């Protein structure tokens, strides 16, 4: 993967100036937590691919934060398994292992299915109904992206669909947990580098789950979601293992 990552680094890290727009998201203190939030989102959106080296000078300058603040944010994201420090080389976006991927899906199945199951049967309360509408909105965004053949946008919309599913639980802690898990999953999709293949077939299933929830049938939606996640894990895990075996994601 070394050659491909270097090429991506040149293209994507050249866009680091876009981080300057994120300055407005920081308070005057520029806390490490807020910087970590921004960088996590950027990783999820694909600005920094697996294996990319993160430049302290470029990122710190773009965000207008101190080196100490930036290093603390790197430490937080390393704890979340999104970054890794390589001795005498710097900080890099992690390349997820096959074992990591299987564990990610175990966590997703536990959390996402529990969030849907916790709804019970409809009609839902105001908060749950709003969360279901957010799921349907994510599906519509994915359908629009597919119609435009905007595959990276489809990938982002699909992750937002799953974030919205987790939001059904109404738990800020669970939301925070899944933000990290789904960002880590996005690292896998960057290695696969084929969002159409791994997201387009599931768009119809996203729609089916959303409509089942809108109809107030959480029990059926949970069964659909569990089967969906198992099929997705099988497809993605096998393909990812092959890419690793081919040396595509070598560090």
PDB file of C-alpha atoms in Angstrom:
ATOM      1  CA  UNK A   1       0.000   0.000   0.000  1.00  0.00           C
ATOM      2  CA  UNK A   2       3.010   2.243   0.403  1.00  0.00           C
ATOM      3  CA  UNK A   3       2.930   3.684  -3.118  1.00  0.00           C
ATOM      4  CA  UNK A   4      -0.814   4.232  -3.122  1.00  0.00           C
ATOM      5  CA  UNK A   5      -0.806   5.894   0.264  1.00  0.00           C
ATOM      6  CA  UNK A   6       1.979   8.238  -0.718  1.00  0.00           C
ATOM      7  CA  UNK A   7      -0.024   9.302  -3.759  1.00  0.00           C
ATOM      8  CA  UNK A   8      -3.125   9.820  -1.645  1.00  0.00           C
ATOM      9  CA  UNK A   9      -1.137  11.739   0.940  1.00  0.00           C
ATOM     10  CA  UNK A  10      -0.022  14.238  -1.668  1.00  0.00           C
ATOM     11  CA  UNK A  11      -3.566  14.768  -2.892  1.00  0.00           C
ATOM     12  CA  UNK A  12      -5.446  14.652   0.386  1.00  0.00           C
ATOM     13  CA  UNK A  13      -2.991  16.367   2.683  1.00  0.00           C
ATOM     14  CA  UNK A  14      -2.852  19.179   0.145  1.00  0.00           C
ATOM     15  CA  UNK A  15      -6.463  19.753   1.174  1.00  0.00           C
ATOM     16  CA  UNK A  16      -5.442  20.313   4.787  1.00  0.00           C
ATOM     17  CA  UNK A  17      -6.013  24.004   4.191  1.00  0.00           C
ATOM     18  CA  UNK A  18      -9.705  23.076   4.222  1.00  0.00           C
ATOM     19  CA  UNK A  19      -9.304  22.522   7.945  1.00  0.00           C
ATOM     20  CA  UNK A  20      -9.099  26.281   8.303  1.00  0.00           C
ATOM     21  CA  UNK A  21     -12.869  26.339   7.825  1.00  0.00           C
ATOM     22  CA  UNK A  22     -13.131  24.178  10.929  1.00  0.00           C
ATOM     23  CA  UNK A  23     -11.587  26.852  13.117  1.00  0.00           C
ATOM     24  CA  UNK A  24     -15.078  28.186  13.751  1.00  0.00           C
ATOM     25  CA  UNK A  25     -15.905  24.903  15.469  1.00  0.00           C
ATOM     26  CA  UNK A  26     -13.228  25.500  18.087  1.00  0.00           C
ATOM     27  CA  UNK A  27     -13.619  27.707  21.106  1.00  0.00           C
ATOM     28  CA  UNK A  28     -10.891  30.231  21.817  1.00  0.00           C
ATOM     29  CA  UNK A  29      -9.022  27.724  23.959  1.00  0.00           C
ATOM     30  CA  UNK A  30      -8.847  25.230  21.082  1.00  0.00           C
ATOM     31  CA  UNK A  31      -9.342  22.216  23.335  1.00  0.00           C
ATOM     32  CA  UNK A  32      -7.807  18.881  22.398  1.00  0.00           C
ATOM     33  CA  UNK A  33     -11.246  17.245  22.548  1.00  0.00           C
ATOM     34  CA  UNK A  34     -12.677  19.591  19.947  1.00  0.00           C
ATOM     35  CA  UNK A  35      -9.625  19.159  17.713  1.00  0.00           C
ATOM     36  CA  UNK A  36     -10.022  15.383  18.033  1.00  0.00           C
ATOM     37  CA  UNK A  37     -13.687  15.731  17.028  1.00  0.00           C
ATOM     38  CA  UNK A  38     -12.706  17.586  13.872  1.00  0.00           C
ATOM     39  CA  UNK A  39      -9.963  15.152  12.919  1.00  0.00           C
ATOM     40  CA  UNK A  40     -12.223  12.167  13.629  1.00  0.00           C
ATOM     41  CA  UNK A  41     -14.818  13.619  11.286  1.00  0.00           C
ATOM     42  CA  UNK A  42     -12.166  14.240   8.648  1.00  0.00           C
ATOM     43  CA  UNK A  43     -11.008  10.629   8.905  1.00  0.00           C
ATOM     44  CA  UNK A  44     -14.604   9.456   8.576  1.00  0.00           C
ATOM     45  CA  UNK A  45     -15.102  11.666   5.517  1.00  0.00           C
ATOM     46  CA  UNK A  46     -11.968  10.276   3.898  1.00  0.00           C
ATOM     47  CA  UNK A  47      -9.606  13.241   3.990  1.00  0.00           C
ATOM     48  CA  UNK A  48      -6.916  11.155   5.677  1.00  0.00           C
ATOM     49  CA  UNK A  49      -6.599   7.594   4.283  1.00  0.00           C
ATOM     50  CA  UNK A  50      -5.130   4.564   6.104  1.00  0.00           C
ATOM     51  CA  UNK A  51      -1.358   4.816   6.341  1.00  0.00           C
ATOM     52  CA  UNK A  52      -1.326   8.601   5.860  1.00  0.00           C
ATOM     53  CA  UNK A  53       1.143  10.540   7.992  1.00  0.00           C
ATOM     54  CA  UNK A  54      -0.427  13.499   9.823  1.00  0.00           C
ATOM     55  CA  UNK A  55       1.722  16.604   9.763  1.00  0.00           C
ATOM     56  CA  UNK A  56       1.709  18.476  13.062  1.00  0.00           C
ATOM     57  CA  UNK A  57       2.840  21.672  11.355  1.00  0.00           C
ATOM     58  CA  UNK A  58       0.221  21.620   8.590  1.00  0.00           C
ATOM     59  CA  UNK A  59      -2.739  20.582  10.745  1.00  0.00           C
ATOM     60  CA  UNK A  60      -1.798  22.777  13.698  1.00  0.00           C
ATOM     61  CA  UNK A  61      -1.381  25.741  11.399  1.00  0.00           C
ATOM     62  CA  UNK A  62      -4.676  25.138   9.613  1.00  0.00           C
ATOM     63  CA  UNK A  63      -6.606  24.873  12.879  1.00  0.00           C
ATOM     64  CA  UNK A  64      -4.643  27.548  14.698  1.00  0.00           C
ATOM     65  CA  UNK A  65      -3.872  25.369  17.730  1.00  0.00           C
ATOM     66  CA  UNK A  66      -0.697  24.747  19.676  1.00  0.00           C
ATOM     67  CA  UNK A  67       1.523  21.727  19.183  1.00  0.00           C
ATOM     68  CA  UNK A  68       0.680  20.493  22.685  1.00  0.00           C
ATOM     69  CA  UNK A  69      -3.054  20.687  22.000  1.00  0.00           C
ATOM     70  CA  UNK A  70      -2.657  18.863  18.704  1.00  0.00           C
ATOM     71  CA  UNK A  71      -0.506  16.153  20.273  1.00  0.00           C
ATOM     72  CA  UNK A  72      -3.138  15.596  22.952  1.00  0.00           C
ATOM     73  CA  UNK A  73      -5.810  15.229  20.263  1.00  0.00           C
ATOM     74  CA  UNK A  74      -3.570  12.699  18.504  1.00  0.00           C
ATOM     75  CA  UNK A  75      -3.298  10.804  21.789  1.00  0.00           C
ATOM     76  CA  UNK A  76      -7.091  10.708  22.141  1.00  0.00           C
ATOM     77  CA  UNK A  77      -7.533   9.359  18.607  1.00  0.00           C
ATOM     78  CA  UNK A  78      -4.768   6.820  19.165  1.00  0.00           C
ATOM     79  CA  UNK A  79      -6.737   5.564  22.169  1.00  0.00           C
ATOM     80  CA  UNK A  80      -9.742   5.214  19.833  1.00  0.00           C
ATOM     81  CA  UNK A  81      -7.590   3.102  17.485  1.00  0.00           C
ATOM     82  CA  UNK A  82      -7.842   5.586  14.633  1.00  0.00           C
ATOM     83  CA  UNK A  83      -4.228   6.728  14.770  1.00  0.00           C
ATOM     84  CA  UNK A  84      -0.929   5.142  15.688  1.00  0.00           C
ATOM     85  CA  UNK A  85       2.462   6.537  16.637  1.00  0.00           C
ATOM     86  CA  UNK A  86       5.458   5.063  14.821  1.00  0.00           C
ATOM     87  CA  UNK A  87       8.768   5.527  16.563  1.00  0.00           C
ATOM     88  CA  UNK A  88      10.895   8.221  14.951  1.00  0.00           C
ATOM     89  CA  UNK A  89       8.411   8.533  12.079  1.00  0.00           C
ATOM     90  CA  UNK A  90       5.398  10.388  13.470  1.00  0.00           C
ATOM     91  CA  UNK A  91       1.648   9.818  13.707  1.00  0.00           C
ATOM     92  CA  UNK A  92      -0.245   7.855  11.052  1.00  0.00           C
ATOM     93  CA  UNK A  93      -3.817   6.827  10.335  1.00  0.00           C
ATOM     94  CA  UNK A  94      -4.113   3.163  11.318  1.00  0.00           C
ATOM     95  CA  UNK A  95      -4.510   0.292   8.898  1.00  0.00           C
ATOM     96  CA  UNK A  96      -7.233  -1.902  10.440  1.00  0.00           C
ATOM     97  CA  UNK A  97      -6.499  -5.624  10.812  1.00  0.00           C
ATOM     98  CA  UNK A  98      -8.857  -8.410   9.752  1.00  0.00           C
ATOM     99  CA  UNK A  99      -9.361  -9.255  13.427  1.00  0.00           C
ATOM    100  CA  UNK A 100     -10.268  -5.629  14.120  1.00  0.00           C
ATOM    101  CA  UNK A 101     -12.881  -5.757  11.377  1.00  0.00           C
ATOM    102  CA  UNK A 102     -14.596  -8.822  12.808  1.00  0.00           C
ATOM    103  CA  UNK A 103     -14.665  -7.189  16.239  1.00  0.00           C
ATOM    104  CA  UNK A 104     -16.109  -3.984  14.781  1.00  0.00           C
ATOM    105  CA  UNK A 105     -19.031  -5.965  13.411  1.00  0.00           C
ATOM    106  CA  UNK A 106     -19.567  -7.729  16.732  1.00  0.00           C
ATOM    107  CA  UNK A 107     -19.849  -4.351  18.435  1.00  0.00           C
ATOM    108  CA  UNK A 108     -22.126  -2.988  15.722  1.00  0.00           C
ATOM    109  CA  UNK A 109     -24.488  -5.934  15.943  1.00  0.00           C
ATOM    110  CA  UNK A 110     -24.728  -5.672  19.737  1.00  0.00           C
ATOM    111  CA  UNK A 111     -25.310  -1.919  19.777  1.00  0.00           C
ATOM    112  CA  UNK A 112     -27.383  -1.317  16.638  1.00  0.00           C
ATOM    113  CA  UNK A 113     -29.747  -4.220  17.203  1.00  0.00           C
ATOM    114  CA  UNK A 114     -30.222  -3.265  20.855  1.00  0.00           C
ATOM    115  CA  UNK A 115     -31.048   0.311  19.821  1.00  0.00           C
ATOM    116  CA  UNK A 116     -33.776  -0.898  17.468  1.00  0.00           C
ATOM    117  CA  UNK A 117     -35.078  -3.489  19.927  1.00  0.00           C
ATOM    118  CA  UNK A 118     -35.347  -0.827  22.634  1.00  0.00           C
ATOM    119  CA  UNK A 119     -37.950   1.050  20.587  1.00  0.00           C
ATOM    120  CA  UNK A 120     -40.619  -1.554  21.199  1.00  0.00           C
ATOM    121  CA  UNK A 121     -43.659  -1.456  18.966  1.00  0.00           C
ATOM    122  CA  UNK A 122     -45.031   1.828  17.624  1.00  0.00           C
ATOM    123  CA  UNK A 123     -46.380   4.386  17.872  1.00  0.00           C
ATOM    124  CA  UNK A 124     -43.135   5.919  19.116  1.00  0.00           C
ATOM    125  CA  UNK A 125     -42.630   8.900  21.369  1.00  0.00           C
ATOM    126  CA  UNK A 126     -41.525  12.254  19.943  1.00  0.00           C
ATOM    127  CA  UNK A 127     -37.780  11.651  20.424  1.00  0.00           C
ATOM    128  CA  UNK A 128     -37.864   8.170  18.879  1.00  0.00           C
ATOM    129  CA  UNK A 129     -40.043   9.365  16.008  1.00  0.00           C
ATOM    130  CA  UNK A 130     -37.521  12.129  15.252  1.00  0.00           C
ATOM    131  CA  UNK A 131     -34.710   9.567  15.283  1.00  0.00           C
ATOM    132  CA  UNK A 132     -36.602   7.350  12.834  1.00  0.00           C
ATOM    133  CA  UNK A 133     -37.088  10.341  10.536  1.00  0.00           C
ATOM    134  CA  UNK A 134     -33.312  10.919  10.679  1.00  0.00           C
ATOM    135  CA  UNK A 135     -32.805   7.319   9.533  1.00  0.00           C
ATOM    136  CA  UNK A 136     -35.151   7.857   6.599  1.00  0.00           C
ATOM    137  CA  UNK A 137     -33.361  11.109   5.731  1.00  0.00           C
ATOM    138  CA  UNK A 138     -30.032   9.243   5.626  1.00  0.00           C
ATOM    139  CA  UNK A 139     -31.581   6.704   3.258  1.00  0.00           C
ATOM    140  CA  UNK A 140     -32.809   9.475   0.956  1.00  0.00           C
ATOM    141  CA  UNK A 141     -29.332  11.032   0.976  1.00  0.00           C
ATOM    142  CA  UNK A 142     -27.864   7.667  -0.020  1.00  0.00           C
ATOM    143  CA  UNK A 143     -30.388   7.223  -2.812  1.00  0.00           C
ATOM    144  CA  UNK A 144     -29.616  10.690  -4.158  1.00  0.00           C
ATOM    145  CA  UNK A 145     -25.873   9.970  -4.051  1.00  0.00           C
ATOM    146  CA  UNK A 146     -26.367   6.682  -5.902  1.00  0.00           C
ATOM    147  CA  UNK A 147     -28.468   8.398  -8.555  1.00  0.00           C
ATOM    148  CA  UNK A 148     -25.622  10.887  -9.063  1.00  0.00           C
ATOM    149  CA  UNK A 149     -23.052   8.066  -9.010  1.00  0.00           C
ATOM    150  CA  UNK A 150     -21.369   9.918  -6.138  1.00  0.00           C
ATOM    151  CA  UNK A 151     -20.023   6.791  -4.469  1.00  0.00           C
ATOM    152  CA  UNK A 152     -18.004   8.488  -1.732  1.00  0.00           C
ATOM    153  CA  UNK A 153     -21.119  10.423  -0.753  1.00  0.00           C
ATOM    154  CA  UNK A 154     -23.052   7.159  -0.743  1.00  0.00           C
ATOM    155  CA  UNK A 155     -20.481   5.706   1.652  1.00  0.00           C
ATOM    156  CA  UNK A 156     -20.871   8.697   3.958  1.00  0.00           C
ATOM    157  CA  UNK A 157     -24.668   8.498   3.786  1.00  0.00           C
ATOM    158  CA  UNK A 158     -24.557   4.812   4.673  1.00  0.00           C
ATOM    159  CA  UNK A 159     -22.492   5.480   7.778  1.00  0.00           C
ATOM    160  CA  UNK A 160     -24.898   8.257   8.737  1.00  0.00           C
ATOM    161  CA  UNK A 161     -27.730   5.750   8.388  1.00  0.00           C
ATOM    162  CA  UNK A 162     -26.060   3.518  10.965  1.00  0.00           C
ATOM    163  CA  UNK A 163     -25.242   6.454  13.223  1.00  0.00           C
ATOM    164  CA  UNK A 164     -28.926   7.372  13.108  1.00  0.00           C
ATOM    165  CA  UNK A 165     -29.877   3.787  13.998  1.00  0.00           C
ATOM    166  CA  UNK A 166     -27.680   3.982  17.099  1.00  0.00           C
ATOM    167  CA  UNK A 167     -29.241   7.346  17.971  1.00  0.00           C
ATOM    168  CA  UNK A 168     -32.538   5.512  18.512  1.00  0.00           C
ATOM    169  CA  UNK A 169     -31.163   4.551  21.926  1.00  0.00           C
ATOM    170  CA  UNK A 170     -31.141   8.198  22.977  1.00  0.00           C
ATOM    171  CA  UNK A 171     -27.768   7.723  24.684  1.00  0.00           C
ATOM    172  CA  UNK A 172     -24.979  10.272  24.202  1.00  0.00           C
ATOM    173  CA  UNK A 173     -22.461   7.681  25.419  1.00  0.00           C
ATOM    174  CA  UNK A 174     -23.576   5.140  22.846  1.00  0.00           C
ATOM    175  CA  UNK A 175     -23.491   7.805  20.142  1.00  0.00           C
ATOM    176  CA  UNK A 176     -19.916   8.643  21.124  1.00  0.00           C
ATOM    177  CA  UNK A 177     -18.900   4.982  21.150  1.00  0.00           C
ATOM    178  CA  UNK A 178     -20.292   4.374  17.669  1.00  0.00           C
ATOM    179  CA  UNK A 179     -18.733   7.498  16.208  1.00  0.00           C
ATOM    180  CA  UNK A 180     -15.346   5.936  16.885  1.00  0.00           C
ATOM    181  CA  UNK A 181     -16.392   2.477  15.729  1.00  0.00           C
ATOM    182  CA  UNK A 182     -17.824   3.749  12.443  1.00  0.00           C
ATOM    183  CA  UNK A 183     -14.815   5.992  11.845  1.00  0.00           C
ATOM    184  CA  UNK A 184     -12.610   2.915  12.289  1.00  0.00           C
ATOM    185  CA  UNK A 185     -14.833   1.044   9.832  1.00  0.00           C
ATOM    186  CA  UNK A 186     -14.367   3.828   7.318  1.00  0.00           C
ATOM    187  CA  UNK A 187     -10.651   3.074   7.343  1.00  0.00           C
ATOM    188  CA  UNK A 188     -11.504  -0.368   5.983  1.00  0.00           C
ATOM    189  CA  UNK A 189     -13.563   1.093   3.145  1.00  0.00           C
ATOM    190  CA  UNK A 190     -10.663   3.352   2.180  1.00  0.00           C
ATOM    191  CA  UNK A 191      -8.432   0.308   1.767  1.00  0.00           C
ATOM    192  CA  UNK A 192     -11.095  -1.424  -0.332  1.00  0.00           C
ATOM    193  CA  UNK A 193     -11.368   1.732  -2.457  1.00  0.00           C
ATOM    194  CA  UNK A 194     -14.640   0.574  -4.038  1.00  0.00           C
ATOM    195  CA  UNK A 195     -17.584   2.230  -2.254  1.00  0.00           C
ATOM    196  CA  UNK A 196     -20.054   1.328  -5.008  1.00  0.00           C
ATOM    197  CA  UNK A 197     -19.428  -2.386  -4.538  1.00  0.00           C
ATOM    198  CA  UNK A 198     -19.800  -2.337  -0.766  1.00  0.00           C
ATOM    199  CA  UNK A 199     -22.590   0.212  -0.301  1.00  0.00           C
ATOM    200  CA  UNK A 200     -24.846   0.220  -3.350  1.00  0.00           C
ATOM    201  CA  UNK A 201     -26.267  -3.318  -2.809  1.00  0.00           C
ATOM    202  CA  UNK A 202     -27.336  -2.390   0.734  1.00  0.00           C
ATOM    203  CA  UNK A 203     -29.238   0.735  -0.239  1.00  0.00           C
ATOM    204  CA  UNK A 204     -32.438  -1.215  -0.843  1.00  0.00           C
ATOM    205  CA  UNK A 205     -32.039  -2.891   2.539  1.00  0.00           C
ATOM    206  CA  UNK A 206     -31.542   0.492   4.230  1.00  0.00           C
ATOM    207  CA  UNK A 207     -34.821   1.601   2.669  1.00  0.00           C
ATOM    208  CA  UNK A 208     -36.584  -1.563   3.828  1.00  0.00           C
ATOM    209  CA  UNK A 209     -35.385  -1.107   7.415  1.00  0.00           C
ATOM    210  CA  UNK A 210     -36.371   2.569   7.419  1.00  0.00           C
ATOM    211  CA  UNK A 211     -39.870   1.856   6.102  1.00  0.00           C
ATOM    212  CA  UNK A 212     -40.339  -0.968   8.597  1.00  0.00           C
ATOM    213  CA  UNK A 213     -39.431   1.399  11.429  1.00  0.00           C
ATOM    214  CA  UNK A 214     -41.727   4.098  10.047  1.00  0.00           C
ATOM    215  CA  UNK A 215     -44.511   1.499  10.106  1.00  0.00           C
ATOM    216  CA  UNK A 216     -43.845   0.938  13.817  1.00  0.00           C
ATOM    217  CA  UNK A 217     -42.559  -2.635  13.515  1.00  0.00           C
ATOM    218  CA  UNK A 218     -39.282  -2.541  15.449  1.00  0.00           C
ATOM    219  CA  UNK A 219     -39.134  -6.323  15.912  1.00  0.00           C
ATOM    220  CA  UNK A 220     -39.070  -6.973  12.163  1.00  0.00           C
ATOM    221  CA  UNK A 221     -36.636  -4.091  11.649  1.00  0.00           C
ATOM    222  CA  UNK A 222     -34.255  -5.678  14.147  1.00  0.00           C
ATOM    223  CA  UNK A 223     -34.359  -9.011  12.311  1.00  0.00           C
ATOM    224  CA  UNK A 224     -33.681  -7.266   9.009  1.00  0.00           C
ATOM    225  CA  UNK A 225     -30.815  -5.305  10.525  1.00  0.00           C
ATOM    226  CA  UNK A 226     -29.199  -8.352  12.116  1.00  0.00           C
ATOM    227  CA  UNK A 227     -29.264 -10.256   8.795  1.00  0.00           C
ATOM    228  CA  UNK A 228     -27.962  -7.152   7.009  1.00  0.00           C
ATOM    229  CA  UNK A 229     -24.994  -6.805   9.346  1.00  0.00           C
ATOM    230  CA  UNK A 230     -24.123 -10.484   9.111  1.00  0.00           C
ATOM    231  CA  UNK A 231     -24.196 -10.398   5.301  1.00  0.00           C
ATOM    232  CA  UNK A 232     -22.145  -7.200   5.249  1.00  0.00           C
ATOM    233  CA  UNK A 233     -19.565  -8.656   7.636  1.00  0.00           C
ATOM    234  CA  UNK A 234     -19.175 -11.776   5.531  1.00  0.00           C
ATOM    235  CA  UNK A 235     -18.765  -9.887   2.275  1.00  0.00           C
ATOM    236  CA  UNK A 236     -16.448  -7.200   3.589  1.00  0.00           C
ATOM    237  CA  UNK A 237     -14.322  -9.433   5.816  1.00  0.00           C
ATOM    238  CA  UNK A 238     -13.558 -11.875   3.007  1.00  0.00           C
ATOM    239  CA  UNK A 239     -12.683  -9.119   0.544  1.00  0.00           C
ATOM    240  CA  UNK A 240     -10.598  -7.215   3.082  1.00  0.00           C
ATOM    241  CA  UNK A 241      -8.650 -10.330   4.058  1.00  0.00           C
ATOM    242  CA  UNK A 242      -7.826 -10.835   0.385  1.00  0.00           C
ATOM    243  CA  UNK A 243      -6.583  -7.254   0.051  1.00  0.00           C
ATOM    244  CA  UNK A 244      -4.412  -7.691   3.127  1.00  0.00           C
ATOM    245  CA  UNK A 245      -3.032 -10.961   1.748  1.00  0.00           C
ATOM    246  CA  UNK A 246      -2.188  -9.179  -1.506  1.00  0.00           C
ATOM    247  CA  UNK A 247      -0.159  -6.665   0.444  1.00  0.00           C
ATOM    248  CA  UNK A 248      -2.422  -3.741  -0.479  1.00  0.00           C
ATOM    249  CA  UNK A 249      -2.620  -2.544   3.101  1.00  0.00           C
ATOM    250  CA  UNK A 250       0.966  -3.137   4.116  1.00  0.00           C
ATOM    251  CA  UNK A 251       2.294  -0.666   6.581  1.00  0.00           C
TER     252      UNK A 251
END
